[in-house]
Amino acid sequence: MPPEADVNPIDHLSQTPATDPRSWKKEAVASVASELAPSIDLPIRYFILGLAALALFAAALPFFANEVLAQHHYTHRTIAFTHLLVLGWIASIILGAAVQLVPVALGVKIYSERLVRWTFAFHAIGVAGMVISFWLWNFRVLLWFGTLVMLGFTLFVYNVVRTLKRVERHDAVSIHIATSLAYLVLTFLASQYLMHDKITPFSPFNVISAIHAHAHLAAIGWFFLMIMGVSYRLIPMFALSSIQNERRIWASFALFNASVIGIFLGILLQARWLIAAVITVSLALGLWVWEVLAMLKARKRPHLDGTLKQAFIAMTHIPVLVVLGLWLSWPSPLTALKAQTQTAYGMLALLGFVSLFVMAMLYKIIPFLVWYKIYPPLVGRQPVPKLYELYSIPLQRWSLALFLTGLWTTAVLASLSAGTPSTLLTFSSGVMGCGILLFVLNMGMPLFRLIRIHACPLARLLSWWNHVRARHSAHSRASMP
């Protein structure tokens, strides 16, 4: 068995003595996943939407690489690609993961599954319309689709807030999630401000500064903070570890929130003190990385599997982002090199850190969901696959190698291009796209098992029978003295 291999949760339960501390950890995870998690079709639909958007981004980028990456980023196609990546891929995955993991992480059921379905409808239609509107540079149409997306996020925030109210004791995870939702609301208020200003100009702020402030509010305030909060639950779960220092977590949280507001206002007002906010967020991220490394060092699992290694590689982009952020925020004239480095900075943040970390977590989440949906009734009756057998480990390695090679080559070439078209830029973005498409293919393997089984009438009958058995078992347990 390869070192990356996961164990089957139920196999692990049946083969591990009760005195082994790993036993009750796995049992707790299995119990929470079965009793509190929502219907599997809810997160899966978001994951499929996100993977489809990522595949479209990867397949289309090489054809427009010179227009999108070799020129200043304030162009209609660059903004369309950015929103396809941010809203179509990252936001969709975060929404789906939140639907599944918030109940599991906080120990309460989601407030309303119906609201989750409405959120998906508004989000899918709105994001598709927004990307097309940016591509056509039609802001009046964009306003309507942007409002749909905002309505979907409003339902999502309401649903999660009502879920958080059910939590008896709030910890670092719930506080991080709640705070990231506040930044999500501010992000979409800022987006509405920008869209209305494009239709009827009224803003006193520089348009480029306003766009940069909006982008940092979304990336740092929502994405980064959500990743930090969820990592305090997922990494201990996957590595069989625990939080090591609560004071370090809360110090990071306080510094991070102070810096997010400082960065937003500093960029918007073009203030010279922006660099102080960048230094503050660097300290906050440093404390987070310190805590993650401490959790990994204290793990009970002897080897880091491929997922945790990939998450660690994603975190290695943080020092690079800190250095670039300090240079870009330094009060000096904007040169062509500095302007193009902004593009590379955005790529490394959204693709190198956020996307790579999300990809790593999906290697755990999607196979886990598919396994628990399909195979528990078959345990003991016939051989069932291990979690790591639901996807390809060699394909994961090739995907990561191509993605990192293409990403870093593209980022360097974009920084040095200064508006000059380059065949190498097209080629390197194609290499990165191949890595992304291999990842999508790898995630499609477990999803295809699920879709194939659900498409079979006999499988639907089996699903109904399992549901009846589960209700009968629950009734029997409730009637026991």
Coordinates of N, CA, C and O in Angstrom, one line a residue, residues 188-265:
F188 N -19.4 41.9 -1.9 CA -20.4 42.1 -2.9 C -21.1 43.5 -2.8 O -21.5 44.0 -3.8
L189 N -21.0 44.1 -1.7 CA -21.4 45.5 -1.6 C -20.5 46.4 -2.5 O -20.9 47.3 -3.2
A190 N -19.2 46.1 -2.4 CA -18.2 46.8 -3.2 C -18.4 46.5 -4.6 O -18.2 47.4 -5.5
S191 N -18.7 45.3 -5.0 CA -18.9 44.9 -6.4 C -20.1 45.7 -7.0 O -20.1 46.2 -8.1
Q192 N -21.2 45.8 -6.2 CA -22.4 46.6 -6.6 C -22.0 48.0 -6.8 O -22.4 48.7 -7.8
Y193 N -21.2 48.6 -5.9 CA -20.7 49.9 -6.1 C -19.9 50.1 -7.4 O -20.2 51.1 -8.1
L194 N -19.1 49.2 -7.7 CA -18.3 49.3 -8.9 C -19.1 49.2 -10.2 O -18.9 49.9 -11.1
M195 N -20.1 48.3 -10.1 CA -21.0 48.1 -11.3 C -21.8 49.3 -11.6 O -22.0 49.8 -12.7
H196 N -22.4 49.9 -10.5 CA -23.2 51.1 -10.7 C -22.3 52.3 -11.2 O -22.8 53.1 -11.9
D197 N -21.1 52.3 -10.7 CA -20.2 53.4 -11.1 C -19.9 53.3 -12.6 O -19.6 54.3 -13.2
K198 N -19.8 52.1 -13.1 CA -19.5 51.9 -14.5 C -20.6 52.4 -15.4 O -20.5 52.9 -16.5
I199 N -21.9 52.2 -14.9 CA -23.0 52.6 -15.7 C -23.2 54.1 -15.6 O -23.4 54.8 -16.6
T200 N -23.2 54.7 -14.3 CA -23.3 56.1 -14.1 C -22.2 56.5 -13.2 O -22.2 56.4 -12.0
P201 N -21.1 57.1 -13.8 CA -19.9 57.4 -13.0 C -20.2 58.4 -11.8 O -20.8 59.4 -12.1
F202 N -19.8 58.1 -10.6 CA -20.0 58.9 -9.5 C -18.9 58.8 -8.4 O -18.9 59.6 -7.5
S203 N -18.1 57.8 -8.6 CA -17.1 57.5 -7.5 C -16.0 58.4 -7.5 O -15.4 58.8 -8.6
P204 N -15.6 58.9 -6.3 CA -14.4 59.8 -6.3 C -13.1 59.1 -6.2 O -12.0 59.7 -6.3
F205 N -13.1 57.7 -6.2 CA -11.9 56.9 -6.1 C -11.4 56.6 -7.5 O -12.1 56.5 -8.4
N206 N -10.1 56.4 -7.5 CA -9.4 55.9 -8.7 C -10.0 54.5 -9.1 O -10.0 53.6 -8.2
V207 N -10.4 54.3 -10.3 CA -11.0 53.1 -10.7 C -10.1 51.8 -10.5 O -10.6 50.8 -10.0
I208 N -8.8 51.9 -10.8 CA -7.9 50.8 -10.7 C -7.7 50.5 -9.2 O -7.7 49.3 -8.8
S209 N -7.6 51.6 -8.4 CA -7.4 51.4 -6.9 C -8.7 50.7 -6.3 O -8.6 49.8 -5.5
A210 N -9.9 51.1 -6.8 CA -11.1 50.5 -6.3 C -11.2 49.1 -6.7 O -11.6 48.2 -5.8
I211 N -10.8 48.7 -7.9 CA -10.8 47.3 -8.3 C -9.9 46.5 -7.5 O -10.2 45.4 -7.0
H212 N -8.6 47.0 -7.3 CA -7.7 46.3 -6.5 C -8.1 46.1 -5.0 O -7.9 45.0 -4.4
A213 N -8.8 47.1 -4.5 CA -9.3 47.0 -3.1 C -10.4 46.0 -3.0 O -10.4 45.2 -2.1
H214 N -11.2 46.0 -4.0 CA -12.3 45.0 -4.1 C -11.7 43.5 -4.2 O -12.2 42.6 -3.5
A215 N -10.7 43.4 -5.0 CA -10.1 42.1 -5.2 C -9.4 41.6 -3.9 O -9.5 40.4 -3.5
H216 N -8.7 42.5 -3.2 CA -8.1 42.0 -2.0 C -9.1 41.7 -0.8 O -8.8 40.9 0.0
L217 N -10.2 42.5 -0.8 CA -11.2 42.2 0.2 C -11.8 40.8 0.0 O -12.0 40.0 1.0
A218 N -12.0 40.4 -1.3 CA -12.5 39.0 -1.6 C -11.4 38.0 -1.3 O -11.7 37.0 -0.6
A219 N -10.2 38.2 -1.8 CA -9.2 37.2 -1.7 C -8.7 37.0 -0.3 O -8.6 35.8 0.2
I220 N -8.3 38.1 0.4 CA -7.8 38.0 1.7 C -8.9 37.8 2.8 O -8.9 36.9 3.6
G221 N -9.9 38.7 2.7 CA -10.9 38.7 3.7 C -11.8 37.5 3.7 O -12.1 36.9 4.7
W222 N -12.2 37.0 2.5 CA -13.1 35.8 2.4 C -12.3 34.5 2.2 O -12.4 33.6 3.0
F223 N -11.6 34.4 1.1 CA -10.9 33.2 0.8 C -9.9 32.8 1.8 O -9.9 31.7 2.3
F224 N -8.9 33.7 2.1 CA -7.8 33.3 3.0 C -8.4 33.0 4.4 O -8.0 32.0 5.0
L225 N -9.3 33.8 4.9 CA -9.8 33.6 6.2 C -10.6 32.3 6.3 O -10.6 31.6 7.3
M226 N -11.4 32.0 5.3 CA -12.2 30.8 5.3 C -11.2 29.6 5.3 O -11.4 28.6 6.0
I227 N -10.2 29.6 4.5 CA -9.2 28.5 4.4 C -8.5 28.4 5.8 O -8.4 27.2 6.3
M228 N -8.1 29.5 6.4 CA -7.5 29.4 7.7 C -8.4 28.8 8.8 O -8.0 27.9 9.5
G229 N -9.7 29.2 8.8 CA -10.6 28.6 9.8 C -10.9 27.1 9.6 O -10.9 26.4 10.5
V230 N -11.2 26.8 8.3 CA -11.5 25.4 8.0 C -10.2 24.5 8.2 O -10.4 23.3 8.7
S231 N -9.0 25.0 8.0 CA -7.8 24.2 8.2 C -7.7 23.8 9.6 O -7.1 22.7 9.9
Y232 N -8.2 24.6 10.6 CA -8.1 24.2 12.0 C -8.9 23.0 12.4 O -8.7 22.4 13.4
R233 N -9.8 22.6 11.5 CA -10.6 21.4 11.7 C -10.2 20.3 10.7 O -10.1 19.1 11.1
L234 N -9.9 20.6 9.5 CA -9.6 19.6 8.5 C -8.2 18.9 8.7 O -8.1 17.7 8.6
I235 N -7.2 19.8 8.9 CA -5.9 19.2 9.1 C -5.7 18.3 10.3 O -5.2 17.2 10.2
P236 N -6.3 18.7 11.5 CA -6.3 17.7 12.5 C -7.0 16.4 12.2 O -6.6 15.3 12.6
M237 N -8.1 16.6 11.5 CA -8.9 15.4 11.1 C -8.1 14.5 10.2 O -8.1 13.2 10.4
F238 N -7.5 15.0 9.1 CA -6.8 14.2 8.2 C -5.4 13.7 8.7 O -5.0 12.6 8.3
A239 N -4.8 14.5 9.5 CA -3.5 14.1 10.0 C -3.5 13.4 11.4 O -2.5 13.0 11.9
L240 N -4.7 13.2 11.9 CA -4.9 12.7 13.3 C -4.0 13.5 14.3 O -3.1 13.0 15.0
S241 N -4.4 14.7 14.4 CA -3.6 15.6 15.3 C -4.7 16.5 16.0 O -5.9 16.2 16.0
S242 N -4.2 17.6 16.6 CA -5.1 18.5 17.3 C -4.5 19.9 17.3 O -3.3 20.1 17.0
I243 N -5.3 20.9 17.6 CA -4.8 22.3 17.7 C -3.8 22.3 18.8 O -4.0 21.8 19.9
Q244 N -2.7 23.0 18.6 CA -1.5 23.1 19.5 C -1.5 24.3 20.4 O -1.0 24.2 21.5
N245 N -1.9 25.4 19.9 CA -1.8 26.7 20.6 C -3.0 27.6 20.3 O -3.0 28.3 19.3
E246 N -3.9 27.7 21.2 CA -5.1 28.6 21.0 C -4.7 30.0 20.9 O -5.3 30.8 20.2
R247 N -3.8 30.4 21.8 CA -3.3 31.8 21.8 C -2.7 32.3 20.5 O -3.0 33.4 20.0
R248 N -2.0 31.4 19.8 CA -1.4 31.7 18.5 C -2.5 31.9 17.5 O -2.4 32.8 16.6
I249 N -3.6 31.1 17.6 CA -4.7 31.2 16.6 C -5.4 32.5 16.8 O -5.7 33.2 15.8
W250 N -5.7 32.9 18.0 CA -6.4 34.1 18.2 C -5.5 35.4 17.9 O -6.0 36.4 17.5
A251 N -4.2 35.3 18.2 CA -3.3 36.4 17.8 C -3.3 36.5 16.3 O -3.4 37.7 15.7
S252 N -3.2 35.4 15.5 CA -3.3 35.5 14.1 C -4.6 36.1 13.6 O -4.6 36.9 12.7
F253 N -5.7 35.7 14.2 CA -7.0 36.2 13.9 C -7.1 37.7 14.1 O -7.6 38.4 13.2
A254 N -6.7 38.2 15.2 CA -6.7 39.6 15.5 C -5.9 40.4 14.5 O -6.4 41.4 13.9
L255 N -4.7 40.0 14.3 CA -3.8 40.7 13.3 C -4.4 40.7 11.9 O -4.3 41.6 11.2
F256 N -4.9 39.5 11.6 CA -5.4 39.4 10.2 C -6.6 40.3 10.0 O -6.6 41.0 8.9
N257 N -7.5 40.4 10.9 CA -8.7 41.3 10.7 C -8.3 42.8 10.6 O -8.8 43.5 9.8
A258 N -7.3 43.1 11.5 CA -6.8 44.5 11.4 C -6.2 44.8 10.1 O -6.4 45.9 9.5
S259 N -5.5 43.9 9.6 CA -4.7 44.1 8.3 C -5.7 44.1 7.1 O -5.4 44.8 6.1
V260 N -6.7 43.3 7.1 CA -7.7 43.3 6.0 C -8.3 44.6 5.8 O -8.4 45.2 4.7
I261 N -8.8 45.2 6.9 CA -9.4 46.6 6.8 C -8.3 47.6 6.4 O -8.6 48.5 5.5
G262 N -7.1 47.4 6.9 CA -6.0 48.4 6.6 C -5.6 48.3 5.1 O -5.4 49.3 4.4
I263 N -5.5 47.0 4.6 CA -5.2 46.8 3.2 C -6.3 47.4 2.3 O -6.0 48.1 1.3
F264 N -7.5 47.1 2.6 CA -8.6 47.6 1.8 C -8.6 49.2 1.7 O -8.7 49.7 0.6
L265 N -8.5 49.8 2.8 CA -8.6 51.3 2.9 C -7.3 51.8 2.3 O -7.3 52.9 1.6

